[in-house]
mmCIF file of C-alpha atoms and ligand atoms in Angstrom:
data_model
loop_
_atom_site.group_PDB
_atom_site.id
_atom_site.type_symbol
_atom_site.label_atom_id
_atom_site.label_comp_id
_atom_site.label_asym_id
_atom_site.label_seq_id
_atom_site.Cartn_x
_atom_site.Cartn_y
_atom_site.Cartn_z
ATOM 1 C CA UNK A 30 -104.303 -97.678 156.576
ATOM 2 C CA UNK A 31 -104.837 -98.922 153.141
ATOM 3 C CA UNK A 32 -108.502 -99.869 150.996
ATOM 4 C CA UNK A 33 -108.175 -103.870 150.225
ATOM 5 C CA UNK A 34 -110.311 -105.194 147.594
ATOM 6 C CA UNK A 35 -113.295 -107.071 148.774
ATOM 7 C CA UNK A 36 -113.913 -110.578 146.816
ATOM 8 C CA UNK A 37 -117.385 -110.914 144.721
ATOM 9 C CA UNK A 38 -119.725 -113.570 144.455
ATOM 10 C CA UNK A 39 -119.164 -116.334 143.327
ATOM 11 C CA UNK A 40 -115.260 -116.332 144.341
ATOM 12 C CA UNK A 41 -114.170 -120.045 145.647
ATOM 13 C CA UNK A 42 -112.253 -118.209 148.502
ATOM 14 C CA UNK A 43 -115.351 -116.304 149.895
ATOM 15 C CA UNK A 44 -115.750 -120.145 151.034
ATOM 16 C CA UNK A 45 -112.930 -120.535 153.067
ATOM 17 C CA UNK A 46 -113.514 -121.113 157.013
ATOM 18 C CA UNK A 47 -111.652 -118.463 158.772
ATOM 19 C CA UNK A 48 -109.573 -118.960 162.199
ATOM 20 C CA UNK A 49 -109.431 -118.346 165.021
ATOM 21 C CA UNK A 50 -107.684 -114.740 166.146
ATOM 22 C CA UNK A 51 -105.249 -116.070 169.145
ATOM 23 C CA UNK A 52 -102.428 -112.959 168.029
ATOM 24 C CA UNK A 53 -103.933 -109.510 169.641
ATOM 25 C CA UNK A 54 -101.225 -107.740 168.235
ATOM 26 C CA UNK A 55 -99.930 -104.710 165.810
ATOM 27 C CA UNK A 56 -100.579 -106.190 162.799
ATOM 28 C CA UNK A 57 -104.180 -107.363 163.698
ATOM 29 C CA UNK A 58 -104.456 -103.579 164.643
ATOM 30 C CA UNK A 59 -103.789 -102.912 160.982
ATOM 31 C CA UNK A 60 -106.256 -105.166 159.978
ATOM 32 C CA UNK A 61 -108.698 -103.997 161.836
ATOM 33 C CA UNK A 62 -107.765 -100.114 160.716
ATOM 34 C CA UNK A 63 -108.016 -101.646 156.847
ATOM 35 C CA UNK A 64 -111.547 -103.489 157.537
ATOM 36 C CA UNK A 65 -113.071 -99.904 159.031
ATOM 37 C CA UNK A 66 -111.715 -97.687 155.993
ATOM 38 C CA UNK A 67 -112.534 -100.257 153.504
ATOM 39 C CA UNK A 68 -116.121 -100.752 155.042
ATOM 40 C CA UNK A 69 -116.994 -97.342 155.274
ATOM 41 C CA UNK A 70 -115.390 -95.911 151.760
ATOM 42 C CA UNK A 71 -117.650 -99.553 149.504
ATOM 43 C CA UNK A 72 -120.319 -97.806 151.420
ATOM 44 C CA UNK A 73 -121.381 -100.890 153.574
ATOM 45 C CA UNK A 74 -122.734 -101.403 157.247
ATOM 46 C CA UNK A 75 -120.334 -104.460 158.160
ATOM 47 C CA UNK A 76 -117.271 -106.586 156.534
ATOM 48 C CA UNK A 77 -116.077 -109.564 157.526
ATOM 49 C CA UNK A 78 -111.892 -110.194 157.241
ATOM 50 C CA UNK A 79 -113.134 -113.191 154.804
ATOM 51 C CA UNK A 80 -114.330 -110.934 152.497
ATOM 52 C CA UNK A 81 -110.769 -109.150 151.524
ATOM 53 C CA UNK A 82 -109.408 -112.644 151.424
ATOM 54 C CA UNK A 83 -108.045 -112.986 155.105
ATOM 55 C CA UNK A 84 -109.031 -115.598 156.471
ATOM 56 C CA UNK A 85 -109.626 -114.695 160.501
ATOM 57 C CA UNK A 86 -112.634 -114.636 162.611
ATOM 58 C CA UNK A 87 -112.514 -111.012 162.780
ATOM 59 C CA UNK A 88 -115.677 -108.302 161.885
ATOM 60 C CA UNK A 89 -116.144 -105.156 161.804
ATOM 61 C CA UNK A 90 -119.716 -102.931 161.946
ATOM 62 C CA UNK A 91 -121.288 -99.890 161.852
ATOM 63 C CA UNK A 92 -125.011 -99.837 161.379
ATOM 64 C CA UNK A 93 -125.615 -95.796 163.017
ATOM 65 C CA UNK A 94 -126.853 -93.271 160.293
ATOM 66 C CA UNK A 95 -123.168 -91.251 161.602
ATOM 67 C CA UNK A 96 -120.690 -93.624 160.377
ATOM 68 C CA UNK A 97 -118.995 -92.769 163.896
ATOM 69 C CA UNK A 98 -119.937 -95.924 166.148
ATOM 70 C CA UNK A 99 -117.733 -98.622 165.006
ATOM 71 C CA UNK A 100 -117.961 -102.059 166.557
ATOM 72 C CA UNK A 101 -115.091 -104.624 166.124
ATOM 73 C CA UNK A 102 -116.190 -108.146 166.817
ATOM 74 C CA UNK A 103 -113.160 -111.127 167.054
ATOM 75 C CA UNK A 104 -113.934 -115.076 167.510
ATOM 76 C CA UNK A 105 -117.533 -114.360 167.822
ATOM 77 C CA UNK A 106 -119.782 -117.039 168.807
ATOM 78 C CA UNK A 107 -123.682 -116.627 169.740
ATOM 79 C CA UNK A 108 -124.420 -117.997 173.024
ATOM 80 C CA UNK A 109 -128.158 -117.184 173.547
ATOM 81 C CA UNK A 110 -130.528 -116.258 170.325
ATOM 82 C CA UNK A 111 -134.079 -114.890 170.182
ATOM 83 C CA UNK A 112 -137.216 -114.388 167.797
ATOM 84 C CA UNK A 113 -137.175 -114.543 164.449
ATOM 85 C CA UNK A 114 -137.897 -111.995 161.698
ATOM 86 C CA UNK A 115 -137.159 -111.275 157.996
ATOM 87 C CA UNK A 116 -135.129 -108.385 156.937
ATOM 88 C CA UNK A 117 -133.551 -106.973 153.548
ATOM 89 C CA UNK A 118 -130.078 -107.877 153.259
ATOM 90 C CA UNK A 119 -127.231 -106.995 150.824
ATOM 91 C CA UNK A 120 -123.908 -107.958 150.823
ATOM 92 C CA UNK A 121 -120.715 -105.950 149.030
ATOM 93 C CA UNK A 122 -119.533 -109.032 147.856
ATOM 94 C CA UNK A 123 -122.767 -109.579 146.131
ATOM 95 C CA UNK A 124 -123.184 -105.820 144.733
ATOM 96 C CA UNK A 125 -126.601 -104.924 144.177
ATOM 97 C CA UNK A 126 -128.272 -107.467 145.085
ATOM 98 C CA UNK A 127 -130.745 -107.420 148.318
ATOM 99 C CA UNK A 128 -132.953 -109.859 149.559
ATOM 100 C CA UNK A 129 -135.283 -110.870 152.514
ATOM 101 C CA UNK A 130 -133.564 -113.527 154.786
ATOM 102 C CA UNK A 131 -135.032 -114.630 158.475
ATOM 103 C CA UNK A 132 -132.760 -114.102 161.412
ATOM 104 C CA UNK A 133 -132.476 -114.228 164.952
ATOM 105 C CA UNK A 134 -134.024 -110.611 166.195
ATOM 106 C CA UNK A 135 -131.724 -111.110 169.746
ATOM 107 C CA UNK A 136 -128.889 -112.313 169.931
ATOM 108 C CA UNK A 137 -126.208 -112.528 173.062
ATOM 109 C CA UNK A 138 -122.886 -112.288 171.957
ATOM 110 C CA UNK A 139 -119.296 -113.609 173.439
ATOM 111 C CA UNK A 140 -116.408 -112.271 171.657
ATOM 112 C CA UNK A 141 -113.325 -110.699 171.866
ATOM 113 C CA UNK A 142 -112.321 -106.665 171.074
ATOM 114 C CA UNK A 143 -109.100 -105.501 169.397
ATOM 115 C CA UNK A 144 -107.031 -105.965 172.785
ATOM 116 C CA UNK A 145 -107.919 -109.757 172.626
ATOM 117 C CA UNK A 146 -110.464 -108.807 176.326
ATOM 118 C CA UNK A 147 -113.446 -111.160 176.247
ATOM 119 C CA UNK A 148 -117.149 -109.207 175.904
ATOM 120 C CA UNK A 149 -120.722 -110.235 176.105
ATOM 121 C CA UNK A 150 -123.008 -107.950 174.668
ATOM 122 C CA UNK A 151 -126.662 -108.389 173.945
ATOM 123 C CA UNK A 152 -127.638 -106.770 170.106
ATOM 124 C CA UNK A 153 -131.679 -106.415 168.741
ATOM 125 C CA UNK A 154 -132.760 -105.903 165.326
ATOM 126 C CA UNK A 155 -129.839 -104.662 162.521
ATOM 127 C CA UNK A 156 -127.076 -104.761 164.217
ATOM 128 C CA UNK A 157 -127.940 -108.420 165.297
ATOM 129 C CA UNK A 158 -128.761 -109.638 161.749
ATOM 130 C CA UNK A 159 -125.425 -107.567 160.917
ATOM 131 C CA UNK A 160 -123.360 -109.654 162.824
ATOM 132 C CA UNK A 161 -125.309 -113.030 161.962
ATOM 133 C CA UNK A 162 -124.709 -112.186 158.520
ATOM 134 C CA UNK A 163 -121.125 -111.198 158.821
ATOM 135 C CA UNK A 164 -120.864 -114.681 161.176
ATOM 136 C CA UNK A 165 -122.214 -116.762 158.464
ATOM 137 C CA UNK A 166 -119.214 -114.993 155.948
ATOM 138 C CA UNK A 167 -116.596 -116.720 158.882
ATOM 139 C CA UNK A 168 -118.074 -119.957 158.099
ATOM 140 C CA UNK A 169 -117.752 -119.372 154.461
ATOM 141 C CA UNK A 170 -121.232 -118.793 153.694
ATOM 142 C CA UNK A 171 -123.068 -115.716 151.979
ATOM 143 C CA UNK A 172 -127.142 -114.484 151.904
ATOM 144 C CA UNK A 173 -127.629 -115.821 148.741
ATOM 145 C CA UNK A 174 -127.364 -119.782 149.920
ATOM 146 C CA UNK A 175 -131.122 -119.243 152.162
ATOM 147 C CA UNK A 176 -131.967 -118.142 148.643
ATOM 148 C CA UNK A 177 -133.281 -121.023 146.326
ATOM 149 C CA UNK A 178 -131.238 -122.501 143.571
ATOM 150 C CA UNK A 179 -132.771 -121.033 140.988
ATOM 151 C CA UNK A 180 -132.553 -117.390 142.369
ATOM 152 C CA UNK A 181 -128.701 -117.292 142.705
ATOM 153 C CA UNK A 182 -128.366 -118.966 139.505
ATOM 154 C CA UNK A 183 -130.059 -115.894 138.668
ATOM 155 C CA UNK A 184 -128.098 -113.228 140.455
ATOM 156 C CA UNK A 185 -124.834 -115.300 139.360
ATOM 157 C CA UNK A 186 -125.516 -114.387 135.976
ATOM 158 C CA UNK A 187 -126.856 -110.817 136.426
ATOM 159 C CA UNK A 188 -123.362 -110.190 138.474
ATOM 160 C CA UNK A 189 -121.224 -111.822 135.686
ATOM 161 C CA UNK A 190 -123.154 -109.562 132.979
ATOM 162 C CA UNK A 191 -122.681 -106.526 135.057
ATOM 163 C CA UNK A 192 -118.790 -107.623 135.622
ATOM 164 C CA UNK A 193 -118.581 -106.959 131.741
ATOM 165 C CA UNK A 194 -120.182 -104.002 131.751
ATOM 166 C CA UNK A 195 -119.603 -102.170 134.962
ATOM 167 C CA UNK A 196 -117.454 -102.040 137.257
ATOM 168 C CA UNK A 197 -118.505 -103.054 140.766
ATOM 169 C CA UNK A 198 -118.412 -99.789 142.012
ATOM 170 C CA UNK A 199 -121.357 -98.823 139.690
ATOM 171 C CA UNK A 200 -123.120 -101.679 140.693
ATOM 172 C CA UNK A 201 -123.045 -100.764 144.777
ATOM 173 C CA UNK A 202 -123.752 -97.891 143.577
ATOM 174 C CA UNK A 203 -127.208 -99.427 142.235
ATOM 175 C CA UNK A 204 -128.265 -99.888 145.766
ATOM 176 C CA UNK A 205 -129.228 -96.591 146.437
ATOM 177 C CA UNK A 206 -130.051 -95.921 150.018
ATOM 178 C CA UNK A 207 -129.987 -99.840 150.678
ATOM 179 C CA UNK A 208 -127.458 -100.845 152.765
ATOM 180 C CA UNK A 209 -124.795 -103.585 152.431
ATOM 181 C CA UNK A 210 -123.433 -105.842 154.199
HETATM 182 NI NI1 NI B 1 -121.863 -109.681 153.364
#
């Protein structure tokens, strides 16, 4: 297993629209095994592949106060959605940042796990604005676009100062018990 570095806001490649996973082998395994460590060492709740600069439809999660309930989510797309609510989110490629976004409060889920079987699960509350937000980061898009222009304008030049001064560890760090995403 190895840490990968996870790409910051406002990166041109955090755009990128990942594929579809159609190889359930080894080296996705790998993946996967890189995405958990690097997830839980940031400290963040979820990670999309797109965020270390692989460029998959593959997720990974862990919203339990433990850090022992991973969930690994590949080409997932929302087939049924439900109520609507706002909830702070943060994102580790936007370190330190954390803002209130509306999502879906339900969602039901098809995907596929690590050994490429297909799953439908129905998530509530965090872990289903988890994996909207970590769904929007497949499609190339992060928190901070629901947020208006002048706002991440804003946080684009906060992050650039603290780039300077800091590194980005520091500036996670800043969160305190928020979580990231
Ligand atoms: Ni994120």
């Amino acid at each position: 297993m190895a840490l990968r570095s996870i790409l910051e806001y406002p990166d041109p490649r955090l755009r990128t629209r990942a594929q579809t996973v159609t190889t359930f082998d080894a080296a996705l395994g790998t993946l996967i095994d890189d995405l958990l460590e690097t997830m839980y060492a940031a400290p963040g709740i979820g990670l999309a592949a797109t965020q270390v600069d692989v460029h998959q439809r593959l997720v990974v999660i862990d919203v339990s106060d433990e850090r022992n309930a991973p969930l690994v989510i590949i080409n997932p797309e929302i087939i049924e959605r439900e109520g609507e609510a706002k909830t702070e989110e943060g994102c580790l490629s936007v370190p330190g940042i954390f803002d209130e976004i509306k999502r879906a409060t339900r969602i039901r889920l098809r995907s596929h796990d690590r050994a490429g079987q297909v799953n439908e699960s129905e998530y509530t509350d965090l872990l289903a604005v988890c994996i909207q937000h970590e769904m929007d980061h497949l499609e190339g898009k992060l928190f901070v676009d629901y947020l208006s222009q002048m706002k991440r304008e804003r946080i684009r030049k906060k992050l650039d100062k603290e780039r300077r001064e800091r590194t980005a560890e520091a500036a996670r760090g800043a969160g305190g018990a928020r979580r990231a995403y």
